[in-house]
Amino acid sequence: RARVPYLDITGEIGVFESVFARHAEAAKAGVPLLPGVGFDVVPSDVLAAALAAALPGAVRLQLAFRGFGVSAGTARTMLEGLPKGGAARVDGKLVEVPVAWKTRKVPFPDRPRLAVTIPWGDLSTAYRSTGIPNIETYMAMDPSHVSALRWARGLLPLAGLSPVQSLLSAWVGKGVAGPTPEERARERSLLWGRVEDGAGRAVEGTVETLEAYTLTAETACLAVERVLRGSVKPGAWTPSRAFGPGFLESIRETRLTLPEGVEGAGAGRRSVARKG
């Protein structure tokens, strides 16, 4: 009604779905809606779009990330979402799956790590950016933490009770400080993705970029600047659809690495980086 552009740094599937449902309304009002302009989900969305372009007709997408530390706000959001369980995109539909549904060894840019499925925002955004009907999202996690999550599956619904949420929120407030400025300057965020088509061909790629909270500040500001310049059409968009796969080239100390070809990827690798 106010005809004001909307941007946020959410990573929650429900928020993405509700915003994308208003695409026609936003287009009619002449304003862009652009959720997820931070670490959720700029680097993973751009990676997904680049992989989909490298393998047209892909039917499966897997995305994974390795971050460093969480703020109290992020921790509270994660705890609030625990009772909802896991999620995946299957045949184009969002479906519920058990917490810690699948694990896999992910070849991140620095080294392989165990990763576990989580209900990450790309289950909403990557589907709209790529049209790929089957999507799983993973986070690097210590094996002991994966085991603990699976052991606690039956108890997780209790985490949705108000008294339990209050206790957990108080614990987060006292015990979670988030990464320090020195840690944010030192640490890196690592992402990996893989697409497959019906013929068994696959393409993998990686992104190495700034620590998640530092990246969020920079990508959010860049997104606002582009919206203010009128570079984003009216409607509801993902980052890659609003700005194109080249958006990561605007971010300092960021590298997107992809194979040069779908078949015979050994021919070489293509890297795009900006050291700033």
PDB file of N, CA, C and O in Angstrom, residues 51-82:
ATOM      1  N   LEU A  51      25.169 -22.943 -11.192  1.00  0.00           N
ATOM      2  CA  LEU A  51      25.191 -24.385 -11.454  1.00  0.00           C
ATOM      3  C   LEU A  51      24.071 -24.787 -12.406  1.00  0.00           C
ATOM      4  O   LEU A  51      24.272 -25.621 -13.299  1.00  0.00           O
ATOM      5  N   ALA A  52      22.891 -24.219 -12.207  1.00  0.00           N
ATOM      6  CA  ALA A  52      21.767 -24.532 -13.091  1.00  0.00           C
ATOM      7  C   ALA A  52      22.059 -24.101 -14.523  1.00  0.00           C
ATOM      8  O   ALA A  52      21.692 -24.796 -15.479  1.00  0.00           O
ATOM      9  N   ALA A  53      22.733 -22.960 -14.681  1.00  0.00           N
ATOM     10  CA  ALA A  53      23.099 -22.507 -16.027  1.00  0.00           C
ATOM     11  C   ALA A  53      24.150 -23.416 -16.651  1.00  0.00           C
ATOM     12  O   ALA A  53      24.176 -23.595 -17.875  1.00  0.00           O
ATOM     13  N   ALA A  54      25.007 -24.019 -15.814  1.00  0.00           N
ATOM     14  CA  ALA A  54      26.045 -24.909 -16.323  1.00  0.00           C
ATOM     15  C   ALA A  54      25.495 -26.265 -16.748  1.00  0.00           C
ATOM     16  O   ALA A  54      26.118 -26.958 -17.555  1.00  0.00           O
ATOM     17  N   LEU A  55      24.341 -26.657 -16.198  1.00  0.00           N
ATOM     18  CA  LEU A  55      23.739 -27.946 -16.541  1.00  0.00           C
ATOM     19  C   LEU A  55      22.242 -27.763 -16.766  1.00  0.00           C
ATOM     20  O   LEU A  55      21.424 -28.064 -15.890  1.00  0.00           O
ATOM     21  N   PRO A  56      21.861 -27.247 -17.924  1.00  0.00           N
ATOM     22  CA  PRO A  56      20.432 -27.083 -18.210  1.00  0.00           C
ATOM     23  C   PRO A  56      19.699 -28.419 -18.103  1.00  0.00           C
ATOM     24  O   PRO A  56      20.214 -29.458 -18.501  1.00  0.00           O
ATOM     25  N   GLY A  57      18.504 -28.376 -17.546  1.00  0.00           N
ATOM     26  CA  GLY A  57      17.731 -29.594 -17.383  1.00  0.00           C
ATOM     27  C   GLY A  57      18.033 -30.348 -16.114  1.00  0.00           C
ATOM     28  O   GLY A  57      17.550 -31.483 -15.938  1.00  0.00           O
ATOM     29  N   ALA A  58      18.814 -29.751 -15.211  1.00  0.00           N
ATOM     30  CA  ALA A  58      19.120 -30.422 -13.939  1.00  0.00           C
ATOM     31  C   ALA A  58      17.828 -30.675 -13.160  1.00  0.00           C
ATOM     32  O   ALA A  58      16.902 -29.858 -13.170  1.00  0.00           O
ATOM     33  N   VAL A  59      17.773 -31.820 -12.498  1.00  0.00           N
ATOM     34  CA  VAL A  59      16.572 -32.186 -11.743  1.00  0.00           C
ATOM     35  C   VAL A  59      16.839 -32.292 -10.247  1.00  0.00           C
ATOM     36  O   VAL A  59      15.917 -32.459  -9.455  1.00  0.00           O
ATOM     37  N   ARG A  60      18.116 -32.183  -9.847  1.00  0.00           N
ATOM     38  CA  ARG A  60      18.449 -32.287  -8.433  1.00  0.00           C
ATOM     39  C   ARG A  60      19.532 -31.280  -8.083  1.00  0.00           C
ATOM     40  O   ARG A  60      20.490 -31.108  -8.841  1.00  0.00           O
ATOM     41  N   LEU A  61      19.352 -30.629  -6.958  1.00  0.00           N
ATOM     42  CA  LEU A  61      20.313 -29.633  -6.481  1.00  0.00           C
ATOM     43  C   LEU A  61      20.603 -29.893  -5.009  1.00  0.00           C
ATOM     44  O   LEU A  61      19.684 -30.089  -4.206  1.00  0.00           O
ATOM     45  N   GLN A  62      21.880 -29.917  -4.661  1.00  0.00           N
ATOM     46  CA  GLN A  62      22.306 -29.992  -3.264  1.00  0.00           C
ATOM     47  C   GLN A  62      23.185 -28.787  -2.967  1.00  0.00           C
ATOM     48  O   GLN A  62      24.080 -28.458  -3.755  1.00  0.00           O
ATOM     49  N   LEU A  63      22.925 -28.130  -1.856  1.00  0.00           N
ATOM     50  CA  LEU A  63      23.712 -26.978  -1.430  1.00  0.00           C
ATOM     51  C   LEU A  63      24.164 -27.197   0.003  1.00  0.00           C
ATOM     52  O   LEU A  63      23.418 -27.750   0.814  1.00  0.00           O
ATOM     53  N   ALA A  64      25.374 -26.753   0.313  1.00  0.00           N
ATOM     54  CA  ALA A  64      25.893 -26.900   1.672  1.00  0.00           C
ATOM     55  C   ALA A  64      26.730 -25.683   2.020  1.00  0.00           C
ATOM     56  O   ALA A  64      27.321 -25.042   1.142  1.00  0.00           O
ATOM     57  N   PHE A  65      26.788 -25.370   3.303  1.00  0.00           N
ATOM     58  CA  PHE A  65      27.623 -24.258   3.732  1.00  0.00           C
ATOM     59  C   PHE A  65      28.330 -24.608   5.034  1.00  0.00           C
ATOM     60  O   PHE A  65      27.874 -25.426   5.827  1.00  0.00           O
ATOM     61  N   ARG A  66      29.449 -23.961   5.226  1.00  0.00           N
ATOM     62  CA  ARG A  66      30.193 -24.032   6.476  1.00  0.00           C
ATOM     63  C   ARG A  66      30.373 -22.605   6.949  1.00  0.00           C
ATOM     64  O   ARG A  66      30.992 -21.792   6.265  1.00  0.00           O
ATOM     65  N   GLY A  67      29.794 -22.266   8.086  1.00  0.00           N
ATOM     66  CA  GLY A  67      29.928 -20.930   8.643  1.00  0.00           C
ATOM     67  C   GLY A  67      30.812 -20.951   9.875  1.00  0.00           C
ATOM     68  O   GLY A  67      31.531 -21.918  10.143  1.00  0.00           O
ATOM     69  N   PHE A  68      30.748 -19.849  10.625  1.00  0.00           N
ATOM     70  CA  PHE A  68      31.540 -19.778  11.845  1.00  0.00           C
ATOM     71  C   PHE A  68      30.762 -18.997  12.892  1.00  0.00           C
ATOM     72  O   PHE A  68      30.573 -17.788  12.755  1.00  0.00           O
ATOM     73  N   GLY A  69      30.275 -19.690  13.913  1.00  0.00           N
ATOM     74  CA  GLY A  69      29.620 -19.006  15.026  1.00  0.00           C
ATOM     75  C   GLY A  69      28.275 -18.417  14.652  1.00  0.00           C
ATOM     76  O   GLY A  69      28.001 -18.141  13.480  1.00  0.00           O
ATOM     77  N   VAL A  70      27.424 -18.234  15.642  1.00  0.00           N
ATOM     78  CA  VAL A  70      26.118 -17.619  15.425  1.00  0.00           C
ATOM     79  C   VAL A  70      25.877 -16.564  16.498  1.00  0.00           C
ATOM     80  O   VAL A  70      26.382 -16.659  17.610  1.00  0.00           O
ATOM     81  N   SER A  71      25.088 -15.567  16.135  1.00  0.00           N
ATOM     82  CA  SER A  71      24.700 -14.546  17.097  1.00  0.00           C
ATOM     83  C   SER A  71      23.553 -15.067  17.955  1.00  0.00           C
ATOM     84  O   SER A  71      22.948 -16.106  17.657  1.00  0.00           O
ATOM     85  N   ALA A  72      23.224 -14.326  19.004  1.00  0.00           N
ATOM     86  CA  ALA A  72      22.091 -14.714  19.847  1.00  0.00           C
ATOM     87  C   ALA A  72      20.797 -14.711  19.046  1.00  0.00           C
ATOM     88  O   ALA A  72      19.930 -15.574  19.222  1.00  0.00           O
ATOM     89  N   GLY A  73      20.640 -13.750  18.152  1.00  0.00           N
ATOM     90  CA  GLY A  73      19.425 -13.692  17.338  1.00  0.00           C
ATOM     91  C   GLY A  73      19.286 -14.897  16.427  1.00  0.00           C
ATOM     92  O   GLY A  73      18.203 -15.478  16.304  1.00  0.00           O
ATOM     93  N   THR A  74      20.387 -15.283  15.777  1.00  0.00           N
ATOM     94  CA  THR A  74      20.362 -16.468  14.922  1.00  0.00           C
ATOM     95  C   THR A  74      20.047 -17.713  15.739  1.00  0.00           C
ATOM     96  O   THR A  74      19.265 -18.573  15.320  1.00  0.00           O
ATOM     97  N   ALA A  75      20.666 -17.824  16.911  1.00  0.00           N
ATOM     98  CA  ALA A  75      20.434 -18.988  17.763  1.00  0.00           C
ATOM     99  C   ALA A  75      18.968 -19.085  18.172  1.00  0.00           C
ATOM    100  O   ALA A  75      18.387 -20.179  18.175  1.00  0.00           O
ATOM    101  N   ARG A  76      18.356 -17.955  18.522  1.00  0.00           N
ATOM    102  CA  ARG A  76      16.933 -17.979  18.900  1.00  0.00           C
ATOM    103  C   ARG A  76      16.056 -18.422  17.729  1.00  0.00           C
ATOM    104  O   ARG A  76      15.111 -19.197  17.904  1.00  0.00           O
ATOM    105  N   THR A  77      16.369 -17.922  16.544  1.00  0.00           N
ATOM    106  CA  THR A  77      15.595 -18.325  15.363  1.00  0.00           C
ATOM    107  C   THR A  77      15.710 -19.817  15.112  1.00  0.00           C
ATOM    108  O   THR A  77      14.722 -20.495  14.795  1.00  0.00           O
ATOM    109  N   MET A  78      16.920 -20.355  15.264  1.00  0.00           N
ATOM    110  CA  MET A  78      17.130 -21.792  15.062  1.00  0.00           C
ATOM    111  C   MET A  78      16.356 -22.607  16.085  1.00  0.00           C
ATOM    112  O   MET A  78      15.737 -23.624  15.753  1.00  0.00           O
ATOM    113  N   LEU A  79      16.356 -22.177  17.337  1.00  0.00           N
ATOM    114  CA  LEU A  79      15.632 -22.899  18.384  1.00  0.00           C
ATOM    115  C   LEU A  79      14.126 -22.835  18.154  1.00  0.00           C
ATOM    116  O   LEU A  79      13.411 -23.808  18.397  1.00  0.00           O
ATOM    117  N   GLU A  80      13.644 -21.685  17.683  1.00  0.00           N
ATOM    118  CA  GLU A  80      12.211 -21.567  17.397  1.00  0.00           C
ATOM    119  C   GLU A  80      11.786 -22.505  16.268  1.00  0.00           C
ATOM    120  O   GLU A  80      10.644 -22.978  16.235  1.00  0.00           O
ATOM    121  N   GLY A  81      12.715 -22.782  15.344  1.00  0.00           N
ATOM    122  CA  GLY A  81      12.377 -23.639  14.214  1.00  0.00           C
ATOM    123  C   GLY A  81      12.524 -25.123  14.486  1.00  0.00           C
ATOM    124  O   GLY A  81      11.997 -25.947  13.722  1.00  0.00           O
ATOM    125  N   LEU A  82      13.201 -25.503  15.563  1.00  0.00           N
ATOM    126  CA  LEU A  82      13.435 -26.922  15.841  1.00  0.00           C
ATOM    127  C   LEU A  82      12.155 -27.756  15.893  1.00  0.00           C
ATOM    128  O   LEU A  82      12.107 -28.859  15.339  1.00  0.00           O
TER     129      LEU A  82
END
